Coordinates of C-alpha atoms in Angstrom, one line a residue:
M1 CA 126.3 52.4 120.7
R2 CA 123.8 52.7 123.5
I3 CA 120.3 54.0 122.7
L4 CA 117.5 55.2 124.8
A5 CA 114.3 54.5 122.8
I6 CA 110.9 56.0 123.7
D7 CA 107.4 55.3 122.6
P8 CA 105.8 58.5 124.0
A9 CA 102.3 58.6 125.5
I10 CA 100.8 60.6 128.3
R11 CA 99.8 57.6 130.5
N12 CA 101.9 54.7 129.3
T13 CA 105.3 55.7 127.9
G14 CA 107.3 52.8 126.7
Y15 CA 111.1 53.0 127.2
A16 CA 114.1 50.8 126.3
V17 CA 117.8 50.9 126.6
V18 CA 119.5 48.9 123.9
E19 CA 123.1 48.5 123.1
G20 CA 125.0 47.2 120.1
D21 CA 125.1 47.8 116.4
H22 CA 123.2 46.8 113.2
R23 CA 124.5 43.2 113.5
R24 CA 123.9 42.4 117.2
A25 CA 122.0 44.1 120.0
C26 CA 121.0 43.5 123.5
A27 CA 118.4 45.0 125.8
L28 CA 119.8 46.5 129.0
D29 CA 116.5 47.8 130.4
Y30 CA 112.9 48.2 129.2
G31 CA 109.5 48.8 130.6
T32 CA 106.5 51.1 130.7
L33 CA 106.1 54.2 132.8
S34 CA 102.4 53.9 133.7
I35 CA 100.8 57.0 135.3
P36 CA 97.4 56.7 137.0
R37 CA 94.4 58.6 135.7
S38 CA 94.2 60.5 139.0
V39 CA 97.4 62.4 138.0
S40 CA 96.9 65.6 136.1
Q41 CA 98.3 66.0 132.6
S42 CA 100.9 68.4 133.8
G43 CA 101.9 65.9 136.5
C44 CA 102.2 63.2 133.8
L45 CA 104.5 65.4 131.8
L46 CA 106.7 66.1 134.8
A47 CA 106.8 62.4 135.7
I48 CA 107.8 61.5 132.1
K49 CA 110.6 64.1 132.1
Q50 CA 111.9 63.1 135.5
H51 CA 111.8 59.3 134.7
L52 CA 113.7 59.8 131.5
G53 CA 116.2 62.1 133.2
N54 CA 116.8 59.2 135.7
L55 CA 117.2 56.7 132.9
I56 CA 119.6 59.0 131.1
E57 CA 121.7 59.5 134.3
K58 CA 121.7 55.7 135.0
W59 CA 122.4 54.4 131.5
E60 CA 124.3 57.3 129.9
P61 CA 123.0 56.6 126.4
D62 CA 124.8 58.0 123.3
E63 CA 121.6 58.9 121.5
M64 CA 117.8 58.8 121.8
A65 CA 115.3 57.4 119.3
V66 CA 111.7 58.2 119.5
E67 CA 108.6 57.3 117.4
R68 CA 107.0 60.0 115.3
I69 CA 103.4 60.6 116.0
I70 CA 101.5 60.1 112.8
Y71 CA 98.0 58.8 113.3
V72 CA 95.7 60.0 116.1
Q73 CA 92.0 59.7 116.6
S74 CA 91.2 63.3 117.5
H75 CA 92.7 66.8 117.8
Q76 CA 92.7 66.4 121.6
T77 CA 94.7 63.1 121.3
A78 CA 97.2 64.8 119.0
I79 CA 97.7 67.6 121.5
T80 CA 98.2 65.2 124.4
M81 CA 100.6 62.9 122.4
G82 CA 102.5 66.0 121.3
A83 CA 102.9 67.1 124.9
A84 CA 104.2 63.7 126.0
K85 CA 106.7 63.8 123.1
A86 CA 107.7 67.3 124.2
A87 CA 108.5 66.0 127.7
V88 CA 110.7 63.3 126.1
V89 CA 112.5 65.7 123.8
I90 CA 113.2 68.2 126.7
A91 CA 114.7 65.4 128.9
A92 CA 117.0 64.4 126.0
A93 CA 117.9 68.0 125.1
E94 CA 118.8 68.8 128.7
A95 CA 121.2 65.9 128.6
G96 CA 122.7 66.9 125.3
L97 CA 121.5 63.8 123.5
R98 CA 121.0 63.7 119.8
I99 CA 117.4 62.7 119.0
M100 CA 116.3 60.6 116.0
E101 CA 112.7 60.3 115.1
Y102 CA 111.3 57.3 113.2
S103 CA 107.9 56.7 111.6
P104 CA 105.8 53.8 113.0
K105 CA 105.9 52.2 109.5
S106 CA 109.7 52.3 109.4
V107 CA 109.9 50.7 112.9
K108 CA 107.6 47.9 111.8
L109 CA 109.3 47.4 108.5
S110 CA 112.8 47.2 110.1
V111 CA 111.8 44.8 112.9
V112 CA 109.1 42.7 111.2
G113 CA 109.8 43.2 107.5
R114 CA 106.3 44.6 106.9
G115 CA 105.3 48.2 107.5
A116 CA 101.7 47.3 108.4
A117 CA 102.6 44.7 111.0
Q118 CA 100.4 44.2 114.1
K119 CA 101.6 45.0 117.6
A120 CA 101.8 41.2 118.5
Q121 CA 104.1 40.6 115.5
V122 CA 106.4 43.5 116.6
A123 CA 106.5 42.1 120.2
F124 CA 107.2 38.6 118.9
M125 CA 110.1 39.8 116.7
V126 CA 111.6 42.0 119.4
R127 CA 111.6 39.0 121.7
A128 CA 113.3 36.8 119.0
L129 CA 115.8 39.5 117.9
L130 CA 116.9 40.4 121.4
E131 CA 116.7 36.8 122.7
L132 CA 114.4 37.8 125.5
R133 CA 112.9 35.1 127.8
E134 CA 109.5 36.7 127.8
T135 CA 107.5 38.7 125.3
P136 CA 107.5 42.3 126.5
E137 CA 104.3 44.2 127.0
S138 CA 103.1 46.3 124.1
D139 CA 104.5 49.8 125.0
A140 CA 107.9 48.4 126.0
A141 CA 108.0 46.2 122.9
D142 CA 107.4 49.2 120.8
A143 CA 110.2 51.1 122.5
L144 CA 112.6 48.1 122.0
A145 CA 111.6 48.0 118.3
I146 CA 112.4 51.8 118.0
G147 CA 115.8 51.2 119.6
L148 CA 116.5 48.3 117.2
T149 CA 115.4 50.4 114.3
H150 CA 117.9 53.0 115.2
L151 CA 120.7 50.5 115.4
F152 CA 119.6 48.9 112.1
A153 CA 119.6 52.3 110.4
A154 CA 123.4 52.3 110.8
D155 CA 123.5 49.5 108.2
P156 CA 124.0 51.1 104.7
L157 CA 121.9 48.3 103.2
K158 CA 118.9 49.0 105.4
A159 CA 119.2 52.8 106.0
H160 CA 117.3 53.7 102.8
M161 CA 114.2 51.9 104.1
M162 CA 113.9 54.2 107.2
E163 CA 111.8 57.3 107.4
R164 CA 113.8 59.1 109.9
K165 CA 115.0 62.6 110.9
Y166 CA 117.0 64.2 113.6
I167 CA 115.0 66.6 115.8

């Protein structure tokens, strides 16, 4: 299975394309779409949607996995994060992709074994699990972890640990 995994944010959206199953996975592509502060919010949303559309066209994923937005510092941050997630969901929906959403706790639990893991621990485990040469930057590591979580969720022994839903 090929998964496009997204850690949505208005300025730094992490993305990853992972392929495999719950036993073995590899990273085909990953990174962070960084958008300068000089770009308006509407410009950011358009850039996110277009970039994901390009990734979908290039990699032809079977499904998309995205992190659920749970904790935010303010109402304004929640609105901004929701808008970024909406751009992601629209890009996937236009391509006819099924979208699975995972809680941050589930992602950390599936990759690190602890739902309260720190970002550095997630990045370290992603590097180890995918046998990467370098530790990916934070947003890309989160997207890789989301993709791995989606693949791990296919394992009946692990699926019960995942807080997930199709959107």
